[in-house]
Every structure is written in structure tokens, then in C-alpha cells.
Coordinates of C-alpha atoms in Angstrom, one line a residue:
M1 CA 8.8 34.4 28.5
P2 CA 10.3 32.0 25.9
T3 CA 8.7 31.9 22.5
S4 CA 7.7 28.4 21.2
V5 CA 9.2 27.5 17.8
V6 CA 6.9 25.8 15.3
T7 CA 8.8 23.5 12.9
P8 CA 7.6 21.4 10.0
A9 CA 7.7 18.4 12.4
S10 CA 5.4 20.1 14.9
P11 CA 2.0 18.4 15.1
I12 CA -0.3 21.3 14.9
H13 CA -2.9 20.4 12.2
P14 CA -6.3 18.9 13.1
I15 CA -7.6 16.2 10.8
Q16 CA -10.0 18.7 9.1
V17 CA -7.0 20.7 7.8
V18 CA -5.3 17.5 6.6
V19 CA -8.5 16.6 4.7
R20 CA -8.5 19.9 2.9
R21 CA -4.8 19.8 2.1
T22 CA -4.6 16.2 0.9
G23 CA -8.0 15.6 -0.7
L24 CA -8.4 12.4 1.4
S25 CA -11.4 11.8 3.5
A26 CA -11.0 11.5 7.3
D27 CA -12.0 7.9 7.1
V28 CA -9.3 7.1 4.6
I29 CA -6.6 8.9 6.6
R30 CA -7.6 7.0 9.8
A31 CA -7.7 3.7 7.9
W32 CA -4.2 4.3 6.4
E33 CA -2.9 5.1 9.9
K34 CA -4.4 1.9 11.4
R35 CA -3.6 -0.6 8.6
H36 CA -0.4 0.7 7.1
G37 CA 1.2 3.1 9.7
V38 CA 1.4 5.8 7.1
V39 CA 1.7 8.5 9.7
A40 CA 1.6 8.6 13.5
P41 CA -0.3 11.7 14.7
V42 CA -0.1 12.8 18.3
R43 CA -3.1 13.5 20.5
S44 CA -4.1 16.9 21.9
A45 CA -5.1 17.4 25.5
V46 CA -8.7 16.6 24.5
G47 CA -7.8 13.5 22.4
R48 CA -7.9 15.1 18.9
R49 CA -5.4 13.9 16.3
L50 CA -2.7 16.5 15.4
Y51 CA -0.5 16.2 12.3
S52 CA 2.7 17.9 11.3
D53 CA 3.5 19.5 7.9
A54 CA 5.6 16.4 7.2
D55 CA 2.7 14.2 7.9
V56 CA 0.5 16.2 5.6
E57 CA 3.1 16.0 2.8
R58 CA 3.5 12.3 3.2
L59 CA -0.2 11.7 3.0
R60 CA -0.4 13.9 -0.1
L61 CA 2.4 12.0 -1.8
I62 CA 1.0 8.6 -1.0
A63 CA -2.4 9.7 -2.3
R64 CA -0.7 10.7 -5.6
A65 CA 1.2 7.4 -5.7
T66 CA -2.0 5.4 -5.2
G67 CA -3.7 7.4 -7.9
G68 CA -0.9 6.3 -10.3
G69 CA -1.6 2.7 -9.6
R70 CA 0.6 1.9 -6.6
T71 CA -1.0 0.2 -3.6
V72 CA -1.0 2.0 -0.2
A73 CA 1.3 -0.7 1.2
Q74 CA 3.9 -0.2 -1.6
A75 CA 3.9 3.6 -1.1
A76 CA 4.0 3.5 2.7
A77 CA 7.0 1.2 2.6
L78 CA 9.1 3.9 0.9
P79 CA 11.2 6.4 2.9
P80 CA 10.3 10.1 2.3
D81 CA 13.0 10.9 -0.3
A82 CA 12.2 7.8 -2.3
L83 CA 8.5 8.4 -2.2
A84 CA 8.9 12.0 -3.4
A85 CA 11.2 10.8 -6.2
L86 CA 8.7 8.2 -7.3
V87 CA 5.9 10.7 -7.4
R88 CA 8.0 13.2 -9.4
S89 CA 9.0 10.6 -11.9
E90 CA 5.5 9.3 -12.4
S91 CA 4.1 12.8 -12.7
A92 CA 6.6 13.7 -15.4
S93 CA 5.7 10.6 -17.4
A94 CA 2.0 11.4 -16.9
D95 CA 2.5 15.0 -18.1
S96 CA 4.3 14.0 -21.2
A97 CA 1.5 11.6 -22.2
G98 CA -1.4 13.7 -20.8
A99 CA -2.3 15.8 -23.8
V100 CA -2.3 12.7 -26.1
R101 CA -4.4 10.7 -23.6
R102 CA -6.9 13.5 -23.1
D103 CA -7.4 13.9 -26.9
A104 CA -7.9 10.1 -27.2
D105 CA -10.3 10.0 -24.4
A106 CA -12.4 12.9 -25.9
A107 CA -12.6 11.0 -29.2
S108 CA -13.2 7.6 -27.6
P109 CA -16.7 6.1 -28.1
A110 CA -16.3 4.6 -24.6
R111 CA -16.1 8.0 -22.9
E112 CA -19.8 8.6 -22.9
H113 CA -20.6 5.2 -21.6
L114 CA -18.0 5.6 -18.8
Q115 CA -19.5 8.9 -17.8
A116 CA -22.9 7.4 -17.7
C117 CA -21.6 4.7 -15.4
L118 CA -20.0 7.1 -13.0
A119 CA -23.1 9.3 -12.9
A120 CA -25.2 6.2 -12.0
I121 CA -22.8 5.3 -9.2
G122 CA -22.9 8.9 -7.9
R123 CA -26.7 8.6 -7.6
F124 CA -26.5 5.1 -5.9
D125 CA -28.5 3.8 -8.9
G126 CA -27.5 0.2 -9.4
M127 CA -30.2 -0.5 -12.0
E128 CA -29.1 2.4 -14.1
L129 CA -25.4 1.4 -13.8
D130 CA -26.4 -2.1 -14.9
A131 CA -28.3 -0.6 -17.9
A132 CA -25.3 1.6 -18.8
L133 CA -23.0 -1.4 -18.7
R134 CA -25.4 -3.4 -20.9
R135 CA -25.4 -0.5 -23.5
A136 CA -21.6 -0.4 -23.4
T137 CA -21.3 -4.2 -24.1
I138 CA -23.6 -3.7 -27.2
A139 CA -21.8 -0.6 -28.5
L140 CA -18.2 -1.6 -27.9
S141 CA -15.9 -4.5 -28.8
A142 CA -15.3 -7.0 -26.0
E143 CA -11.7 -5.7 -25.5
A144 CA -12.8 -2.0 -25.5
F145 CA -15.6 -2.8 -22.9
L146 CA -13.2 -4.6 -20.6
D147 CA -10.4 -2.1 -20.9
A148 CA -12.0 1.3 -21.5
I149 CA -15.1 0.7 -19.3
V150 CA -14.5 -2.0 -16.6
V151 CA -10.8 -1.2 -15.8
H152 CA -11.1 2.6 -16.1
L153 CA -14.4 2.7 -14.2
W154 CA -13.0 0.7 -11.3
Q155 CA -9.9 2.9 -11.2
Q156 CA -11.9 6.1 -11.2
V157 CA -14.2 4.8 -8.5
G158 CA -11.2 4.0 -6.4
E159 CA -9.7 7.4 -6.9
R160 CA -12.9 9.2 -6.0
V161 CA -13.3 7.1 -2.9
H162 CA -9.8 8.2 -1.9
D163 CA -10.5 11.9 -2.5
G164 CA -13.8 11.7 -0.7
T165 CA -16.1 12.4 -3.7
L166 CA -17.5 8.9 -3.5
R167 CA -18.3 6.8 -0.4
P168 CA -17.1 3.2 0.2
S169 CA -20.7 2.1 0.0
Q170 CA -20.8 3.4 -3.6
Q171 CA -17.7 1.5 -4.4
H172 CA -19.3 -1.7 -3.1
L173 CA -22.4 -1.0 -5.2
A174 CA -20.2 -0.6 -8.3
Q175 CA -18.3 -3.8 -7.6
A176 CA -21.5 -5.8 -7.2
V177 CA -22.9 -4.5 -10.5
L178 CA -19.6 -5.0 -12.3
R179 CA -19.5 -8.5 -11.1
R180 CA -22.8 -9.3 -12.7
A181 CA -21.7 -7.6 -15.9
L182 CA -18.5 -9.6 -16.1
D183 CA -20.4 -12.8 -15.4
R184 CA -22.7 -12.0 -18.4
V185 CA -19.8 -11.3 -20.7
T186 CA -18.2 -14.6 -19.7
E187 CA -21.4 -16.6 -20.2
A188 CA -22.3 -15.0 -23.5
A189 CA -18.8 -15.4 -25.0
T190 CA -18.3 -19.1 -24.0
L191 CA -19.3 -21.2 -26.9
P192 CA -20.3 -24.9 -26.6
G193 CA -17.3 -27.1 -27.1
A194 CA -14.9 -24.2 -26.6
A195 CA -11.3 -25.3 -25.8
P196 CA -8.8 -25.4 -24.2
D197 CA -9.7 -24.9 -20.6
L198 CA -8.4 -22.1 -18.4
V199 CA -8.7 -22.3 -14.6
V200 CA -9.1 -18.8 -13.0
A201 CA -8.7 -18.2 -9.3
T202 CA -7.0 -16.0 -6.6
P203 CA -4.7 -17.4 -3.9
P204 CA -5.3 -17.2 -0.2
G205 CA -5.2 -13.7 1.1
Q206 CA -6.4 -12.3 -2.2
M207 CA -10.1 -11.8 -1.7
Q208 CA -10.6 -9.0 -4.2
E209 CA -12.0 -11.0 -7.2
L210 CA -12.8 -8.3 -9.7
G211 CA -9.5 -8.8 -11.5
A212 CA -10.1 -12.6 -11.6
L213 CA -13.6 -12.0 -13.1
L214 CA -12.1 -9.6 -15.7
T215 CA -9.5 -12.3 -16.6
A216 CA -12.3 -14.9 -17.0
A217 CA -14.3 -12.5 -19.2
A218 CA -11.2 -11.7 -21.3
A219 CA -10.4 -15.4 -21.7
A220 CA -13.9 -16.3 -22.7
T221 CA -14.0 -13.6 -25.4
G222 CA -10.7 -15.1 -26.7
G223 CA -12.2 -18.5 -27.2
W224 CA -11.2 -20.2 -23.9
R225 CA -13.6 -22.4 -21.9
V226 CA -13.3 -20.9 -18.4
V227 CA -13.4 -22.7 -15.1
Y228 CA -13.8 -20.0 -12.6
L229 CA -13.0 -21.0 -9.0
G230 CA -13.3 -17.6 -7.2
P231 CA -11.1 -15.9 -4.6
G232 CA -8.9 -17.2 -1.8
L233 CA -8.2 -20.8 -3.0
P234 CA -5.2 -22.9 -2.0
A235 CA -2.8 -24.1 -4.6
E236 CA -3.8 -27.7 -4.1
D237 CA -7.4 -27.0 -5.1
V238 CA -6.5 -24.9 -8.1
A239 CA -4.1 -27.6 -9.3
E240 CA -6.6 -30.3 -8.8
A241 CA -9.2 -28.4 -10.9
A242 CA -6.6 -27.8 -13.6
V243 CA -5.5 -31.5 -13.7
R244 CA -9.1 -32.8 -13.7
T245 CA -10.2 -30.5 -16.5
R246 CA -7.0 -31.0 -18.5
A247 CA -6.5 -27.2 -18.5
A248 CA -3.9 -25.7 -20.8
A249 CA -3.3 -22.8 -18.4
V250 CA -4.1 -21.4 -14.9
A251 CA -4.7 -17.7 -14.5
V252 CA -4.0 -16.2 -11.1
S253 CA -5.2 -12.7 -10.1
L254 CA -3.2 -10.6 -7.6
G255 CA -5.0 -7.5 -6.6
T256 CA -3.3 -6.7 -3.3
V257 CA 0.1 -7.2 -1.7
S258 CA 0.2 -9.8 1.1
G259 CA 2.7 -9.1 3.9
D260 CA 2.8 -12.6 5.3
R261 CA 4.4 -14.4 2.3
V262 CA 1.3 -16.5 1.8
V263 CA 1.0 -15.6 -1.8
S264 CA 4.6 -16.3 -2.6
R265 CA 4.4 -19.7 -1.0
E266 CA 1.1 -20.5 -2.8
L267 CA 2.5 -19.5 -6.2
R268 CA 5.6 -21.7 -5.8
R269 CA 3.4 -24.6 -4.5
L270 CA 1.1 -24.2 -7.5
R271 CA 4.0 -24.5 -10.0
T272 CA 5.2 -27.7 -8.3
L273 CA 1.7 -29.3 -8.4
L274 CA 0.8 -28.4 -12.0
P275 CA 2.0 -30.5 -15.0
A276 CA 5.0 -28.7 -16.6
A277 CA 3.0 -28.1 -19.8
V278 CA 0.3 -26.1 -18.0
A279 CA 1.1 -22.4 -18.2
I280 CA 0.6 -19.9 -15.4
V281 CA -0.7 -16.5 -16.2
V282 CA -0.7 -13.8 -13.5
E283 CA -2.4 -10.5 -13.7
G284 CA -3.2 -7.7 -11.2
G285 CA -1.8 -4.5 -9.7
A286 CA 0.4 -6.4 -7.2
T287 CA 2.4 -8.3 -9.7
D288 CA 5.5 -6.0 -9.3
A289 CA 5.7 -7.0 -5.6
Y290 CA 6.1 -10.7 -6.5
G291 CA 8.6 -10.3 -9.4
S292 CA 11.2 -12.7 -8.2
V293 CA 8.6 -15.4 -7.5
L294 CA 6.9 -15.0 -10.8
R295 CA 10.2 -15.3 -12.6
A296 CA 11.0 -18.4 -10.6
I297 CA 7.8 -20.2 -11.6
R298 CA 8.1 -19.0 -15.2
A299 CA 4.7 -17.1 -15.1
D300 CA 3.4 -14.9 -17.9
V301 CA 2.7 -11.5 -16.4
A302 CA -0.2 -9.4 -17.8
R303 CA -0.5 -5.9 -16.4
D304 CA -3.4 -4.8 -18.6
V305 CA -6.2 -6.2 -20.6
R306 CA -4.5 -5.9 -24.0
T307 CA -1.4 -7.8 -22.7
L308 CA -3.7 -10.4 -21.1
L309 CA -5.6 -11.0 -24.4
T310 CA -2.4 -11.1 -26.4
R311 CA -0.9 -13.7 -24.2
L312 CA -4.0 -15.8 -24.0
R313 CA -4.2 -15.8 -27.8
A314 CA -0.6 -16.9 -28.0
L315 CA -1.3 -19.7 -25.6
R316 CA -4.2 -20.9 -27.6
S317 CA -2.1 -20.9 -30.8
E318 CA 0.7 -22.9 -29.0
R319 CA -1.9 -25.4 -27.8
A320 CA -3.3 -25.8 -31.3
R321 CA 0.2 -26.3 -32.8
A322 CA 1.0 -28.9 -30.2
T323 CA -2.2 -30.9 -31.0
P324 CA -3.0 -30.0 -34.7
D325 CA -5.1 -33.1 -35.3
A326 CA -7.3 -35.3 -33.1
P327 CA -6.4 -39.0 -32.9
A328 CA -8.0 -41.1 -35.6
G329 CA -10.3 -42.8 -33.1
A330 CA -11.6 -39.4 -31.9
R331 CA -12.2 -38.2 -35.5
R332 CA -14.2 -41.4 -36.2
R333 CA -16.3 -40.8 -33.0
A334 CA -16.9 -37.2 -34.0
R335 CA -18.0 -38.2 -37.5
R336 CA -20.4 -40.8 -36.0
G337 CA -21.8 -38.3 -33.6
S338 CA -22.3 -35.7 -36.4
T339 CA -24.5 -38.2 -38.4
R340 CA -26.8 -39.1 -35.6
G341 CA -30.4 -38.0 -36.1
R342 CA -30.0 -37.7 -39.9
P343 CA -32.7 -39.3 -42.1

């Protein structure tokens, strides 16, 4: 009787084994299969998914790539050799910086606040998460709060959802509370009469607005008057808001990669509709996927909070140099207004 040969390509592993080997939850594995075609398991005689060793390795590599900041779509588009090379390269970079980063994290005053936030999310305690974020805004500078708390908290929540230690419902809870916290920061930092204006939005197909809210908060702390439009807005509407408010810049948040070229088209359209003097600032994890378009529209790309704040400060300085003094008529009106109500 012939003996069957099991090869690395043989689909022999049920999904429970894949979960243990990759650290991904069964829900995440099935979602990646359906949305991105990451792997294509076969079905057993009773309809159970069966995966090969190669499938398990691919899932493991994609999980590591997403943990390093890549989107699932970006990682899934790579052939096996390129994906493995990418993970090796990023792992080597992470190892070389790991000891320094761990020491910095241990000494960071933000670490305690971050851990308190994660603990509250783990308990489904939205009120405690909100309280922890309020304490962090008081204890830390605006930049430290946005970078060391908001950005790192959201990254860690995403990683824990991927590895199954947090549920998607906990991620939604965290997003809702973070949204309120960022709204508070923006409102508190916006001074009456602040200028110039910055319009913040995401284009159609980009419904994840946490990055846009982060941009709005960062801009407000940098002295901008923010006009926040929200997610999924066409270029015509964004440009109209910018023109009517005489905005100095438009900030666009790109959190995910769109496969239907909608984002590329909208970015090009936005540039043609805006006055040439209005700058376009683009932030988000998907900026690498639109590199050629961003270069074509002369966008300023900010991949982290520090870069975003630096560029916004530079734009404010450029605007101030371009209009160092108000017109004489405007100065006279301002003086008249300042004397009203005096005895």
C-alpha cells in the first residue's frame, strides 16, 4: 500500500493550530483571507479549513510586518521571498534600536499613563480610560501626550487585537474615548483669534479618522485655528472650505490603502482646486503607498507627530513672513476696536 507524502505545501493544519503558531485570532485569520486573500486554505471532508506549513509561515510573516507598521494589504501584496526579506530587514533594525528604546520607555514619564490606559481598555472601563487620558494631558506636554500616549496606545491596541489578547470591541471602545480626548485637546488649545486656518479631512474611502483628529489636535497646540471636516470628504468640499476660510493649508489623513485609485484621484483633484499658495500636508500610515502622487501634488508628508508639528510650525512661520504687517486700514480698525468700552 503506497505511503502518502506530507510536504510543506500539504494542507494539514486546522485553524486552532494556526492560531497557536501565529498568535493571530481565528477571526483575524478569516478576515485576512476574505478581505486580502492572504492565504487560501482547503476544506476537509467535513468543511473545516486546513492550512499548509507555507500558509502558517505566510500568516506569521504578515503578522510581524503589520506589527512593524505595514498594512495588511501592503504585506499581502508581496511575494513570499520579498515578504520574508522585508521582515528580516525590519527585525534587524528593531533589534539594533531595541535596547535604547526599552531604556527610554522605562524612564519615560508617559509609560505609567500608557499602562493605565491599556489596563482600562482590558477591563472594558471607558470611564477609567477617559480619566487616565485626562491625567496624561495634565502631566505631559501636548507633544508628549499626542506621540507617547495617543499614537503608542493606538498602535498597541491594534497589535493586541491582532494577537488575540484584546477583542475588536475593546478597540472600538478605545477609539471612541480617544476621539473625545482629542476633541478636548483641540478645543482647549484653540485660542480666540488664532490664525492661520488649517482645514483637516480625509478623502473618500478613508473612514478611519483617528489620524485626522490627531492632526487637528497637533495643529491646535501649534497655534493653528482648525477647521475639522471629518472623514470621507470629496476634494471639491475640502477645497471649498479652504477657500472660504482663507486657509493657509489643508491637512489630509491617510490611514489605509485604497485599491480603487479613489484616493490618488482625489488628491490630484484637491491640488487643482486649491489656490497655489495653500499647502497640502499629508499624514498617516498609508503615505508610502501614494508616494508618486504626493510628489506630484507637492505635498508635505508627515509620518509622525514630531514631523507633523515641525512642518506646521514652519508653515506658520512662512505665513507670518509673507504677511508681516496688517494693512493700515486693518490696523486702524483693530485700534478702534481695542478702545471700545473704555471710560
